[in-house]
Amino acid sequence: MAESKTRKSRGSSRRSSSSSKSRSSSSSKSQGKSSSSKNQRNSSSSRNQGNHRSPREIAISAVEQVHDLIGRPVESVTGMEKNGNEWTVTLEVLELERVPSTTDVLGKYEVTLDKDGELTGAQRTRRYPRAEAGEG
C-alpha cells in the first residue's frame, strides 16, 4: 500500500516538472510580448512628453499627488474629464479605517491638474461610509 502511494507521488512530481517546463517556455514567450508592448508604451510616452500627457499618466499623477497631500490611501479613480487644458479627476480616498471594513469612511475628492499633470486644486466633495449605497 505504501508503495502505491510512493509511485503516485513520483508520477505527480514528474507531471508537475513537465508542466513547469511548459510554463517556463510560455513565460519566455510572454516576456517577448511584454517587451514589445513596453517598447510601444515607451514610444507613445515619448510622443506625449513634448505635448500633453496621456489620460493614464494624468490619473497616476493625481493619485500620487493626492496621496502625498493628504497622506491617506487612494482607493480608486472614479472619473476623469478634460476641460481645455485642465483635467478634473475624481478619486475615492480611505479617510478612516474601521472594523468591520464596511464601516470605513471614504472621501470623494475632485482634483484639477494642468496639462503637465501638476495639481492645481483639490476639494473633498463628499464623505460617506463604505457600505452606503448609491450617490448621496
PDB file of C-alpha atoms in Angstrom:
ATOM      1  CA  MET A   1       0.000   0.000   0.000  1.00  0.00           C
ATOM      2  CA  ALA A   2       2.818   2.391   0.867  1.00  0.00           C
ATOM      3  CA  GLU A   3       4.499   1.541  -2.457  1.00  0.00           C
ATOM      4  CA  SER A   4       1.475   2.569  -4.486  1.00  0.00           C
ATOM      5  CA  LYS A   5       1.351   5.959  -2.722  1.00  0.00           C
ATOM      6  CA  THR A   6       5.036   6.494  -3.408  1.00  0.00           C
ATOM      7  CA  ARG A   7       4.585   5.681  -7.078  1.00  0.00           C
ATOM      8  CA  LYS A   8       1.672   8.073  -7.343  1.00  0.00           C
ATOM      9  CA  SER A   9       3.595  10.916  -5.743  1.00  0.00           C
ATOM     10  CA  ARG A  10       6.585  10.269  -8.020  1.00  0.00           C
ATOM     11  CA  GLY A  11       4.318  10.261 -11.063  1.00  0.00           C
ATOM     12  CA  SER A  12       2.723  13.517  -9.996  1.00  0.00           C
ATOM     13  CA  SER A  13       6.129  15.109  -9.466  1.00  0.00           C
ATOM     14  CA  ARG A  14       7.119  14.128 -12.990  1.00  0.00           C
ATOM     15  CA  ARG A  15       3.959  15.679 -14.342  1.00  0.00           C
ATOM     16  CA  SER A  16       4.500  18.865 -12.380  1.00  0.00           C
ATOM     17  CA  SER A  17       8.076  19.186 -13.658  1.00  0.00           C
ATOM     18  CA  SER A  18       6.928  18.774 -17.239  1.00  0.00           C
ATOM     19  CA  SER A  19       4.174  21.299 -16.691  1.00  0.00           C
ATOM     20  CA  SER A  20       6.685  23.720 -15.161  1.00  0.00           C
ATOM     21  CA  LYS A  21       8.804  23.372 -18.315  1.00  0.00           C
ATOM     22  CA  SER A  22       5.824  24.268 -20.458  1.00  0.00           C
ATOM     23  CA  ARG A  23       5.078  27.199 -18.129  1.00  0.00           C
ATOM     24  CA  SER A  24       8.643  28.476 -18.384  1.00  0.00           C
ATOM     25  CA  SER A  25       8.578  28.313 -22.162  1.00  0.00           C
ATOM     26  CA  SER A  26       5.233  30.098 -22.258  1.00  0.00           C
ATOM     27  CA  SER A  27       6.507  32.721 -19.793  1.00  0.00           C
ATOM     28  CA  SER A  28       9.508  33.372 -22.039  1.00  0.00           C
ATOM     29  CA  LYS A  29       7.082  33.868 -24.911  1.00  0.00           C
ATOM     30  CA  SER A  30       5.024  36.276 -22.820  1.00  0.00           C
ATOM     31  CA  GLN A  31       8.196  38.120 -21.835  1.00  0.00           C
ATOM     32  CA  GLY A  32       8.916  38.690 -25.506  1.00  0.00           C
ATOM     33  CA  LYS A  33       5.430  40.060 -25.957  1.00  0.00           C
ATOM     34  CA  SER A  34       5.668  42.247 -22.868  1.00  0.00           C
ATOM     35  CA  SER A  35       8.966  43.746 -24.003  1.00  0.00           C
ATOM     36  CA  SER A  36       7.423  44.654 -27.347  1.00  0.00           C
ATOM     37  CA  SER A  37       4.445  46.215 -25.564  1.00  0.00           C
ATOM     38  CA  LYS A  38       6.881  48.118 -23.325  1.00  0.00           C
ATOM     39  CA  ASN A  39       8.565  49.470 -26.430  1.00  0.00           C
ATOM     40  CA  GLN A  40       5.197  50.570 -27.754  1.00  0.00           C
ATOM     41  CA  ARG A  41       4.401  52.294 -24.441  1.00  0.00           C
ATOM     42  CA  ASN A  42       7.792  53.985 -24.351  1.00  0.00           C
ATOM     43  CA  SER A  43       7.362  55.342 -27.854  1.00  0.00           C
ATOM     44  CA  SER A  44       3.879  56.632 -27.046  1.00  0.00           C
ATOM     45  CA  SER A  45       5.068  58.232 -23.805  1.00  0.00           C
ATOM     46  CA  SER A  46       7.948  59.911 -25.633  1.00  0.00           C
ATOM     47  CA  ARG A  47       5.385  61.426 -28.002  1.00  0.00           C
ATOM     48  CA  ASN A  48       3.437  62.739 -25.020  1.00  0.00           C
ATOM     49  CA  GLN A  49       6.458  64.263 -23.300  1.00  0.00           C
ATOM     50  CA  GLY A  50       6.734  67.060 -25.825  1.00  0.00           C
ATOM     51  CA  ASN A  51       2.992  67.716 -25.925  1.00  0.00           C
ATOM     52  CA  HIS A  52       0.453  66.684 -23.312  1.00  0.00           C
ATOM     53  CA  ARG A  53       0.302  63.693 -21.006  1.00  0.00           C
ATOM     54  CA  SER A  54      -1.973  60.722 -21.624  1.00  0.00           C
ATOM     55  CA  PRO A  55      -5.118  60.238 -19.511  1.00  0.00           C
ATOM     56  CA  ARG A  56      -3.453  57.289 -17.785  1.00  0.00           C
ATOM     57  CA  GLU A  57      -0.429  59.402 -16.828  1.00  0.00           C
ATOM     58  CA  ILE A  58      -2.738  62.163 -15.567  1.00  0.00           C
ATOM     59  CA  ALA A  59      -4.669  59.685 -13.386  1.00  0.00           C
ATOM     60  CA  ILE A  60      -1.465  58.217 -11.946  1.00  0.00           C
ATOM     61  CA  SER A  61      -0.154  61.706 -11.241  1.00  0.00           C
ATOM     62  CA  ALA A  62      -3.427  62.647  -9.494  1.00  0.00           C
ATOM     63  CA  VAL A  63      -3.320  59.543  -7.278  1.00  0.00           C
ATOM     64  CA  GLU A  64       0.318  60.123  -6.285  1.00  0.00           C
ATOM     65  CA  GLN A  65      -0.115  63.825  -5.554  1.00  0.00           C
ATOM     66  CA  VAL A  66      -3.338  63.420  -3.547  1.00  0.00           C
ATOM     67  CA  HIS A  67      -1.754  60.624  -1.521  1.00  0.00           C
ATOM     68  CA  ASP A  68       1.256  62.874  -0.818  1.00  0.00           C
ATOM     69  CA  LEU A  69      -1.001  65.824   0.034  1.00  0.00           C
ATOM     70  CA  ILE A  70      -3.400  64.189   2.480  1.00  0.00           C
ATOM     71  CA  GLY A  71      -1.393  61.119   3.496  1.00  0.00           C
ATOM     72  CA  ARG A  72      -4.279  58.687   3.061  1.00  0.00           C
ATOM     73  CA  PRO A  73      -4.516  55.793   0.568  1.00  0.00           C
ATOM     74  CA  VAL A  74      -6.416  56.438  -2.643  1.00  0.00           C
ATOM     75  CA  GLU A  75      -8.853  53.567  -3.238  1.00  0.00           C
ATOM     76  CA  SER A  76      -9.893  54.272  -6.820  1.00  0.00           C
ATOM     77  CA  VAL A  77     -10.206  56.683  -9.699  1.00  0.00           C
ATOM     78  CA  THR A  78     -13.935  57.077 -10.329  1.00  0.00           C
ATOM     79  CA  GLY A  79     -13.929  59.716 -13.039  1.00  0.00           C
ATOM     80  CA  MET A  80     -11.908  61.882 -15.395  1.00  0.00           C
ATOM     81  CA  GLU A  81     -12.827  64.855 -17.549  1.00  0.00           C
ATOM     82  CA  LYS A  82     -10.776  67.178 -19.710  1.00  0.00           C
ATOM     83  CA  ASN A  83     -11.753  70.859 -19.807  1.00  0.00           C
ATOM     84  CA  GLY A  84      -9.499  72.676 -22.264  1.00  0.00           C
ATOM     85  CA  ASN A  85      -6.002  72.421 -20.813  1.00  0.00           C
ATOM     86  CA  GLU A  86      -7.120  71.144 -17.399  1.00  0.00           C
ATOM     87  CA  TRP A  87      -8.121  67.713 -16.180  1.00  0.00           C
ATOM     88  CA  THR A  88     -10.641  67.037 -13.425  1.00  0.00           C
ATOM     89  CA  VAL A  89     -10.091  63.665 -11.742  1.00  0.00           C
ATOM     90  CA  THR A  90     -12.473  62.191  -9.163  1.00  0.00           C
ATOM     91  CA  LEU A  91     -10.887  59.933  -6.530  1.00  0.00           C
ATOM     92  CA  GLU A  92     -12.113  57.845  -3.614  1.00  0.00           C
ATOM     93  CA  VAL A  93      -9.858  58.067  -0.570  1.00  0.00           C
ATOM     94  CA  LEU A  94      -9.900  55.898   2.562  1.00  0.00           C
ATOM     95  CA  GLU A  95     -10.235  58.527   5.278  1.00  0.00           C
ATOM     96  CA  LEU A  96     -10.977  56.373   8.312  1.00  0.00           C
ATOM     97  CA  GLU A  97     -10.316  52.642   8.591  1.00  0.00           C
ATOM     98  CA  ARG A  98     -12.658  50.724  10.887  1.00  0.00           C
ATOM     99  CA  VAL A  99     -13.576  47.137  11.795  1.00  0.00           C
ATOM    100  CA  PRO A 100     -15.549  45.768  10.051  1.00  0.00           C
ATOM    101  CA  SER A 101     -14.341  47.309   6.803  1.00  0.00           C
ATOM    102  CA  THR A 102     -17.916  48.024   5.696  1.00  0.00           C
ATOM    103  CA  THR A 103     -17.914  50.856   8.244  1.00  0.00           C
ATOM    104  CA  ASP A 104     -14.768  52.506   6.783  1.00  0.00           C
ATOM    105  CA  VAL A 105     -15.235  56.165   5.914  1.00  0.00           C
ATOM    106  CA  LEU A 106     -14.408  57.157   2.336  1.00  0.00           C
ATOM    107  CA  GLY A 107     -13.991  60.623   0.885  1.00  0.00           C
ATOM    108  CA  LYS A 108     -14.755  61.661  -2.668  1.00  0.00           C
ATOM    109  CA  TYR A 109     -12.233  64.194  -3.963  1.00  0.00           C
ATOM    110  CA  GLU A 110     -12.300  66.215  -7.153  1.00  0.00           C
ATOM    111  CA  VAL A 111      -8.837  67.371  -8.153  1.00  0.00           C
ATOM    112  CA  THR A 112      -7.760  69.513 -11.061  1.00  0.00           C
ATOM    113  CA  LEU A 113      -4.473  69.099 -12.852  1.00  0.00           C
ATOM    114  CA  ASP A 114      -2.861  71.119 -15.616  1.00  0.00           C
ATOM    115  CA  LYS A 115      -1.814  69.628 -18.975  1.00  0.00           C
ATOM    116  CA  ASP A 116       1.524  68.567 -17.438  1.00  0.00           C
ATOM    117  CA  GLY A 117      -0.164  66.649 -14.610  1.00  0.00           C
ATOM    118  CA  GLU A 118       0.604  69.155 -11.857  1.00  0.00           C
ATOM    119  CA  LEU A 119      -2.058  69.509  -9.163  1.00  0.00           C
ATOM    120  CA  THR A 120      -3.766  72.916  -9.350  1.00  0.00           C
ATOM    121  CA  GLY A 121      -6.677  72.292  -6.973  1.00  0.00           C
ATOM    122  CA  ALA A 122      -8.284  69.724  -4.685  1.00  0.00           C
ATOM    123  CA  GLN A 123     -11.625  69.590  -2.952  1.00  0.00           C
ATOM    124  CA  ARG A 124     -13.427  66.946  -0.924  1.00  0.00           C
ATOM    125  CA  THR A 125     -16.973  66.830  -2.226  1.00  0.00           C
ATOM    126  CA  ARG A 126     -18.408  64.014  -0.133  1.00  0.00           C
ATOM    127  CA  ARG A 127     -17.705  61.860   2.917  1.00  0.00           C
ATOM    128  CA  TYR A 128     -19.577  58.582   3.449  1.00  0.00           C
ATOM    129  CA  PRO A 129     -19.369  55.085   4.943  1.00  0.00           C
ATOM    130  CA  ARG A 130     -18.164  52.381   2.556  1.00  0.00           C
ATOM    131  CA  ALA A 131     -21.391  50.395   2.928  1.00  0.00           C
ATOM    132  CA  GLU A 132     -23.587  53.320   1.838  1.00  0.00           C
ATOM    133  CA  ALA A 133     -25.266  52.507  -1.450  1.00  0.00           C
ATOM    134  CA  GLY A 134     -25.673  54.954  -4.329  1.00  0.00           C
ATOM    135  CA  GLU A 135     -24.860  58.630  -4.653  1.00  0.00           C
ATOM    136  CA  GLY A 136     -25.916  60.945  -1.884  1.00  0.00           C
TER     137      GLY A 136
END
